[in-house]
Short mmCIF file of C-alpha atoms and ligand atoms in Angstrom, two decimals:
data_model
loop_
_atom_site.label_atom_id
_atom_site.label_comp_id
_atom_site.label_asym_id
_atom_site.label_seq_id
_atom_site.Cartn_x
_atom_site.Cartn_y
_atom_site.Cartn_z
CA MET Q 1 89.67 -13.67 -71.81
CA LYS Q 2 91.29 -16.21 -74.08
CA LYS Q 3 94.41 -14.86 -75.83
CA PHE Q 4 95.87 -16.25 -78.96
CA ASN Q 5 99.17 -17.98 -79.28
CA ASN Q 6 101.66 -15.71 -81.03
CA ASN Q 7 103.61 -18.56 -82.57
CA ASN Q 8 100.52 -19.58 -84.48
CA LEU Q 9 99.69 -18.22 -87.91
CA LYS Q 10 96.94 -15.62 -87.94
CA LEU Q 11 94.46 -15.49 -90.78
CA ALA Q 12 91.88 -12.71 -91.11
CA ILE Q 13 88.59 -13.42 -92.86
CA GLN Q 14 85.38 -11.44 -93.33
CA LYS Q 15 83.21 -11.56 -90.21
CA GLU Q 16 79.84 -11.24 -91.85
CA GLY Q 17 79.21 -10.65 -95.51
CA ARG Q 18 79.31 -12.01 -99.00
CA LEU Q 19 82.64 -13.82 -98.59
CA THR Q 20 82.04 -15.34 -95.15
CA GLU Q 21 80.12 -18.50 -95.96
CA GLU Q 22 82.32 -19.57 -98.86
CA THR Q 23 85.50 -18.73 -96.95
CA LEU Q 24 84.44 -20.88 -93.99
CA SER Q 25 83.40 -23.75 -96.23
CA PHE Q 26 86.66 -23.50 -98.19
CA LEU Q 27 88.73 -23.59 -94.98
CA ARG Q 28 86.79 -26.62 -93.74
CA ARG Q 29 87.34 -28.43 -97.04
CA THR Q 30 91.10 -27.99 -96.55
CA GLY Q 31 90.66 -30.12 -93.42
CA LEU Q 32 91.00 -27.34 -90.85
CA GLU Q 33 88.83 -27.90 -87.77
CA PHE Q 34 87.55 -24.89 -85.82
CA GLU Q 35 84.47 -23.55 -84.10
CA SER Q 36 82.65 -20.63 -85.67
CA TYR Q 37 79.61 -19.04 -84.15
CA GLN Q 38 77.84 -15.73 -84.72
CA GLN Q 39 79.46 -13.60 -81.99
CA ARG Q 40 82.96 -14.89 -82.64
CA LEU Q 41 86.01 -12.61 -82.71
CA PHE Q 42 88.51 -15.34 -83.39
CA SER Q 43 88.80 -19.14 -83.37
CA SER Q 44 91.77 -21.43 -82.89
CA CYS Q 45 92.15 -24.43 -85.17
CA ARG Q 46 92.22 -27.76 -83.39
CA ASN Q 47 94.46 -29.51 -85.90
CA PHE Q 48 96.73 -26.75 -87.27
CA PRO Q 49 98.64 -23.92 -85.54
CA LEU Q 50 96.29 -21.28 -86.93
CA GLU Q 51 94.10 -18.58 -85.40
CA ILE Q 52 91.24 -17.26 -87.52
CA LEU Q 53 90.22 -13.63 -86.89
CA TYR Q 54 86.84 -12.31 -88.02
CA LEU Q 55 86.99 -8.70 -89.28
CA ARG Q 56 85.30 -6.15 -91.55
CA ASP Q 57 86.70 -6.87 -94.99
CA ASP Q 58 87.87 -3.24 -95.40
CA ASP Q 59 90.30 -3.67 -92.49
CA ILE Q 60 91.90 -6.89 -93.72
CA PRO Q 61 94.44 -5.49 -96.27
CA ASN Q 62 95.82 -3.04 -93.66
CA TYR Q 63 95.99 -5.67 -90.89
CA VAL Q 64 97.95 -7.91 -93.26
CA SER Q 65 100.34 -5.21 -94.51
CA THR Q 66 101.14 -4.03 -90.97
CA GLY Q 67 101.63 -7.58 -89.67
CA VAL Q 68 98.75 -7.59 -87.15
CA VAL Q 69 97.86 -10.81 -88.95
CA ASP Q 70 100.03 -12.92 -91.26
CA LEU Q 71 97.39 -13.86 -93.81
CA GLY Q 72 94.04 -12.65 -95.07
CA ILE Q 73 91.25 -13.68 -97.41
CA VAL Q 74 89.69 -10.74 -99.27
CA GLY Q 75 88.32 -9.76 -102.66
CA GLN Q 76 90.92 -8.50 -105.15
CA ASN Q 77 88.68 -5.43 -105.48
CA LEU Q 78 89.74 -4.35 -101.98
CA LEU Q 79 93.41 -4.86 -102.80
CA TYR Q 80 93.15 -2.67 -105.89
CA GLU Q 81 91.31 -0.01 -103.91
CA LYS Q 82 93.28 0.00 -100.65
CA ARG Q 83 96.72 -0.34 -102.28
CA GLU Q 84 98.34 -1.83 -99.19
CA LYS Q 85 101.66 -3.58 -99.74
CA VAL Q 86 100.84 -7.29 -99.36
CA LYS Q 87 101.75 -10.44 -101.24
CA LYS Q 88 99.05 -12.28 -103.19
CA LEU Q 89 99.54 -16.03 -102.67
CA LEU Q 90 96.56 -17.69 -104.33
CA ASN Q 91 93.36 -17.03 -106.26
CA LEU Q 92 90.63 -18.90 -104.42
CA ARG Q 93 88.03 -19.30 -107.23
CA PHE Q 94 85.03 -17.93 -105.30
CA GLY Q 95 83.59 -14.48 -104.55
CA PHE Q 96 83.53 -13.60 -108.24
CA SER Q 97 82.40 -10.07 -109.07
CA SER Q 98 83.17 -7.22 -111.47
CA LEU Q 99 83.63 -3.51 -110.92
CA ILE Q 100 81.50 -1.80 -113.53
CA ILE Q 101 80.21 1.58 -114.59
CA ALA Q 102 76.43 1.80 -114.97
CA VAL Q 103 74.01 4.59 -115.89
CA PRO Q 104 70.20 4.95 -115.65
CA LYS Q 105 68.46 3.00 -118.43
CA ASP Q 106 67.24 6.12 -120.23
CA SER Q 107 70.43 8.15 -119.69
CA PRO Q 108 71.96 10.00 -122.67
CA ILE Q 109 75.37 8.63 -121.58
CA LYS Q 110 76.36 6.08 -124.24
CA THR Q 111 80.17 6.14 -124.28
CA LEU Q 112 82.99 6.70 -121.80
CA ALA Q 113 83.54 10.19 -123.22
CA ASP Q 114 79.94 11.09 -122.29
CA LEU Q 115 80.97 10.78 -118.63
CA ASN Q 116 82.91 14.07 -118.90
CA GLY Q 117 81.44 16.65 -116.55
CA LYS Q 118 79.09 14.11 -114.94
CA ARG Q 119 78.66 13.11 -111.26
CA ILE Q 120 79.71 9.55 -110.56
CA ALA Q 121 78.95 7.84 -107.26
CA THR Q 122 81.23 5.14 -105.91
CA SER Q 123 82.84 3.67 -102.83
CA TYR Q 124 85.88 2.80 -104.98
CA SER Q 125 87.37 6.28 -105.25
CA ASN Q 126 91.04 5.34 -105.78
CA THR Q 127 90.23 2.87 -108.52
CA SER Q 128 87.78 5.31 -110.12
CA LYS Q 129 90.30 8.17 -110.13
CA SER Q 130 92.94 5.99 -111.81
CA PHE Q 131 90.43 4.76 -114.36
CA PHE Q 132 89.38 8.31 -115.26
CA LYS Q 133 92.98 9.46 -115.51
CA LYS Q 134 93.86 6.58 -117.82
CA ASN Q 135 90.84 7.29 -120.02
CA ASN Q 136 91.10 11.08 -119.96
CA ILE Q 137 87.76 11.64 -118.29
CA GLN Q 138 87.01 14.69 -116.13
CA ALA Q 139 84.17 13.72 -113.82
CA ASP Q 140 83.03 14.62 -110.29
CA LEU Q 141 83.29 11.74 -107.87
CA VAL Q 142 80.52 11.45 -105.30
CA GLN Q 143 81.94 9.28 -102.53
CA VAL Q 144 79.42 7.05 -100.77
CA ARG Q 145 79.96 4.12 -98.44
CA GLY Q 146 77.08 1.89 -99.43
CA SER Q 147 73.85 1.70 -101.47
CA VAL Q 148 75.67 3.19 -104.45
CA GLU Q 149 73.06 1.78 -106.82
CA ILE Q 150 70.30 4.08 -105.56
CA THR Q 151 72.26 7.34 -106.04
CA PRO Q 152 71.05 8.02 -109.62
CA SER Q 153 67.39 7.57 -108.67
CA ILE Q 154 67.66 10.00 -105.76
CA GLY Q 155 69.32 12.55 -108.04
CA ILE Q 156 72.82 12.77 -106.58
CA ALA Q 157 74.70 11.02 -109.40
CA ASP Q 158 74.50 10.52 -113.18
CA ALA Q 159 76.39 7.24 -113.14
CA ILE Q 160 77.77 4.74 -110.65
CA ILE Q 161 80.91 2.64 -110.29
CA ASP Q 162 80.13 -0.45 -108.25
CA LEU Q 163 80.67 -4.17 -107.81
CA THR Q 164 78.19 -6.60 -109.28
CA SER Q 165 78.14 -10.33 -109.78
CA THR Q 166 74.91 -11.21 -111.54
CA GLY Q 167 73.76 -7.80 -112.70
CA SER Q 168 70.42 -8.27 -110.90
CA THR Q 169 70.89 -5.10 -108.82
CA LEU Q 170 71.31 -3.15 -112.06
CA ILE Q 171 68.01 -4.43 -113.43
CA LEU Q 172 66.28 -3.80 -110.11
CA GLN Q 173 67.44 -0.18 -110.05
CA ASP Q 174 66.74 0.45 -113.76
CA LEU Q 175 70.42 0.82 -114.53
CA ARG Q 176 72.26 0.00 -117.76
CA PHE Q 177 75.76 -1.48 -117.99
CA LEU Q 178 78.23 0.92 -119.62
CA THR Q 179 81.63 -0.72 -119.19
CA LYS Q 180 83.65 -3.09 -117.00
CA ILE Q 181 86.72 -1.85 -115.12
CA TYR Q 182 87.95 -5.23 -113.84
CA ASP Q 183 86.99 -8.73 -112.67
CA SER Q 184 87.62 -9.79 -109.09
CA GLU Q 185 87.63 -12.93 -106.93
CA ALA Q 186 88.65 -13.88 -103.39
CA VAL Q 187 92.40 -14.20 -102.87
CA LEU Q 188 94.74 -15.35 -100.11
CA ILE Q 189 97.17 -12.57 -99.19
CA ALA Q 190 100.20 -12.51 -96.89
CA ASN Q 191 102.32 -10.02 -95.03
CA ASN Q 192 105.54 -9.25 -96.93
CA ALA Q 193 107.84 -10.01 -93.98
CA ILE Q 194 106.67 -13.31 -92.51
CA SER Q 195 109.30 -14.95 -90.25
CA THR Q 196 111.13 -18.05 -91.50
CA GLY Q 197 109.43 -20.20 -88.88
CA LYS Q 198 105.99 -19.08 -89.96
CA LYS Q 199 106.85 -19.43 -93.66
CA ILE Q 200 107.05 -23.19 -93.17
CA LEU Q 201 103.50 -23.12 -91.80
CA VAL Q 202 102.31 -20.88 -94.62
CA ASN Q 203 103.71 -23.33 -97.18
CA LYS Q 204 101.91 -26.21 -95.48
CA LEU Q 205 98.69 -24.24 -95.58
CA ILE Q 206 99.19 -23.38 -99.27
CA THR Q 207 99.66 -27.10 -100.10
CA ARG Q 208 96.31 -27.79 -98.41
CA PHE Q 209 94.60 -24.90 -100.20
CA LYS Q 210 95.98 -25.98 -103.58
CA GLY Q 211 94.82 -29.55 -102.95
CA VAL Q 212 91.24 -28.34 -102.61
CA LEU Q 213 91.51 -25.90 -105.52
CA SER Q 214 92.86 -28.54 -107.94
CA ALA Q 215 90.28 -31.10 -106.87
CA LYS Q 216 87.50 -28.61 -107.60
CA ASN Q 217 88.59 -28.49 -111.26
CA TYR Q 218 88.44 -32.23 -111.83
CA LYS Q 219 85.89 -35.05 -111.78
CA TYR Q 220 86.45 -38.77 -111.32
CA ILE Q 221 84.70 -40.90 -113.96
CA PHE Q 222 83.87 -44.64 -113.94
CA LEU Q 223 82.44 -46.37 -116.99
CA ASN Q 224 81.98 -49.88 -118.34
CA THR Q 225 82.47 -50.50 -122.04
CA GLU Q 226 83.16 -53.15 -124.63
CA GLU Q 227 86.87 -53.73 -124.96
CA LYS Q 228 86.79 -53.41 -128.74
CA ILE Q 229 85.76 -49.72 -128.66
CA LEU Q 230 88.46 -48.87 -126.13
CA PRO Q 231 90.95 -47.44 -128.68
CA ARG Q 232 88.28 -44.93 -129.77
CA LEU Q 233 87.44 -44.00 -126.17
CA LYS Q 234 91.10 -43.39 -125.37
CA LYS Q 235 91.13 -40.66 -127.98
CA ILE Q 236 88.17 -38.95 -126.31
CA ILE Q 237 89.37 -39.10 -122.70
CA PRO Q 238 92.56 -37.14 -122.16
CA GLY Q 239 92.63 -38.25 -118.48
CA LEU Q 240 95.23 -37.09 -116.05
CA GLY Q 241 98.30 -39.16 -116.89
CA SER Q 242 96.59 -42.33 -118.03
CA GLN Q 243 93.33 -44.14 -117.49
CA THR Q 244 93.00 -47.30 -115.40
CA ILE Q 245 91.44 -50.18 -117.31
CA SER Q 246 90.33 -53.39 -115.57
CA PRO Q 247 88.64 -56.48 -117.04
CA LEU Q 248 85.05 -57.21 -115.99
CA ALA Q 249 83.50 -60.62 -115.28
CA GLN Q 250 81.54 -60.36 -118.55
CA LYS Q 251 83.89 -61.40 -121.36
CA GLY Q 252 84.92 -58.66 -123.77
CA TRP Q 253 83.98 -55.88 -121.32
CA VAL Q 254 86.22 -53.59 -119.28
CA SER Q 255 85.83 -50.92 -116.66
CA VAL Q 256 87.60 -47.58 -117.18
CA THR Q 257 88.36 -45.01 -114.47
CA CYS Q 258 89.87 -41.64 -115.20
CA VAL Q 259 90.13 -38.05 -114.05
CA VAL Q 260 88.69 -35.36 -116.29
CA LYS Q 261 88.95 -31.57 -116.17
CA GLU Q 262 85.69 -29.86 -115.22
CA ASP Q 263 85.72 -27.40 -118.15
CA ILE Q 264 85.77 -30.17 -120.79
CA PHE Q 265 83.73 -32.62 -118.74
CA TRP Q 266 80.35 -32.24 -120.49
CA GLU Q 267 81.91 -32.32 -123.92
CA ILE Q 268 83.60 -35.63 -123.05
CA ILE Q 269 80.40 -37.10 -121.63
CA GLU Q 270 78.52 -36.19 -124.83
CA ARG Q 271 81.20 -37.77 -127.00
CA LEU Q 272 81.25 -40.92 -124.87
CA LYS Q 273 77.48 -41.20 -125.16
CA ALA Q 274 77.76 -40.81 -128.92
CA LYS Q 275 80.09 -43.85 -128.93
CA GLY Q 276 77.45 -45.91 -127.13
CA VAL Q 277 78.77 -45.68 -123.57
CA SER Q 278 75.75 -45.25 -121.34
CA ARG Q 279 76.49 -46.17 -117.75
CA ILE Q 280 78.79 -43.41 -116.59
CA LEU Q 281 79.40 -42.75 -112.91
CA VAL Q 282 80.84 -39.36 -111.96
CA LEU Q 283 82.29 -38.55 -108.55
CA PRO Q 284 83.68 -35.33 -107.10
CA ILE Q 285 87.29 -35.40 -105.94
CA GLU Q 286 87.85 -34.22 -102.39
CA LYS Q 287 91.53 -33.32 -102.63
CA MET Q 288 94.20 -33.58 -105.25
CA ILE Q 289 97.86 -33.24 -104.35
CA LEU Q 290 99.90 -32.61 -107.48
P1 ATP T 1 82.02 -5.58 -94.41
O1 ATP T 1 80.95 -5.39 -93.43
O2 ATP T 1 82.90 -6.76 -94.05
O3 ATP T 1 82.82 -4.35 -94.70
P2 ATP T 1 80.93 -5.22 -97.09
O4 ATP T 1 79.52 -4.84 -97.01
O5 ATP T 1 81.97 -4.18 -97.35
O6 ATP T 1 81.31 -6.05 -95.77
P3 ATP T 1 80.20 -7.40 -98.87
O7 ATP T 1 79.07 -6.79 -99.61
O8 ATP T 1 79.91 -8.44 -97.85
O9 ATP T 1 81.17 -6.30 -98.25
O10 ATP T 1 81.21 -7.99 -99.97
C1 ATP T 1 82.42 -8.59 -99.62
C2 ATP T 1 83.17 -8.96 -100.86
O11 ATP T 1 82.44 -9.95 -101.60
C3 ATP T 1 83.40 -7.87 -101.87
O12 ATP T 1 84.47 -7.04 -101.53
C4 ATP T 1 83.67 -8.67 -103.14
O13 ATP T 1 85.03 -9.10 -103.17
C5 ATP T 1 82.80 -9.91 -102.98
N1 ATP T 1 81.57 -9.94 -103.80
C6 ATP T 1 81.12 -11.01 -104.48
N2 ATP T 1 79.99 -10.72 -105.12
C7 ATP T 1 79.68 -9.46 -104.87
C8 ATP T 1 78.60 -8.59 -105.25
N3 ATP T 1 77.61 -8.97 -106.02
N4 ATP T 1 78.60 -7.34 -104.76
C9 ATP T 1 79.59 -6.95 -103.94
N5 ATP T 1 80.62 -7.72 -103.56
C10 ATP T 1 80.68 -8.96 -104.02
MG1 MG T 2 83.48 -3.67 -96.44
#
């Protein structure tokens, strides 16, 4: 059986679940090349000294804290719940979800205080206990491993504490949102005592990860415009540094290229259109090294 090389970095990711697809696609976008097939246990990267291990997400924080692997990609929700001592290196901007409290639609529970004396089902018992302590709530926790959302309808709980991203499960199960405990996303975590040699590799990997993360937040814009309205356009486009302006064959016209932040992108496009700019070409940016 193939063994992995111990000098290589080891990164644990979820084997099969909600984070798997986006984790694999994120890793590929950072330029890492590796095989991944259904029955995989681990893969070695062809172009970076990295082994990828495929695990249940619940096991990842412990494997990272004990040094079985150097790095892991998991939801923050698991970090809050498992409380293993690991270092968070980066937020990865995918796997967004929220831990919420929900009750049946017609439940008399309207406020947090109404949870006193009630049965609350969850697979996040540590987080739930801390939340109740902080909010002075005395409730009975019903610990379940999965399918938390059906516990009220089968009569074993009055409320649930569970992860949701779109809220569609709540609607499906006739549940009503009561409050949010926290928001979560996928993060890159590391063992606290990585050797100096491996730290160099980790830093290289972080540079790659950040390159992809920054690029995701920006768009590359090309547009042609009359030179005389350029001063007005410059006020609209903040750009990254400065815009590039080149003359076009047609006299009095120029071409402008610039980089624009995703969150203000549509606003800028609308304002450009209002100034009469119509041919706007927008391209995604693959990587951005800042
Ligand atoms: P495993 O078999 O690896 O233990 P799991 O069933 O515990 O998997 P998944 O449901 O695949 O876990 O969720 C993995 C992670 O995806 C969650 O811990 C959370 O960080 C994230 N996530 C994103 N959206 C959601 C959602 N709607 N519900 C639950 N988790 C979500
Ligand atoms: Mg799990």
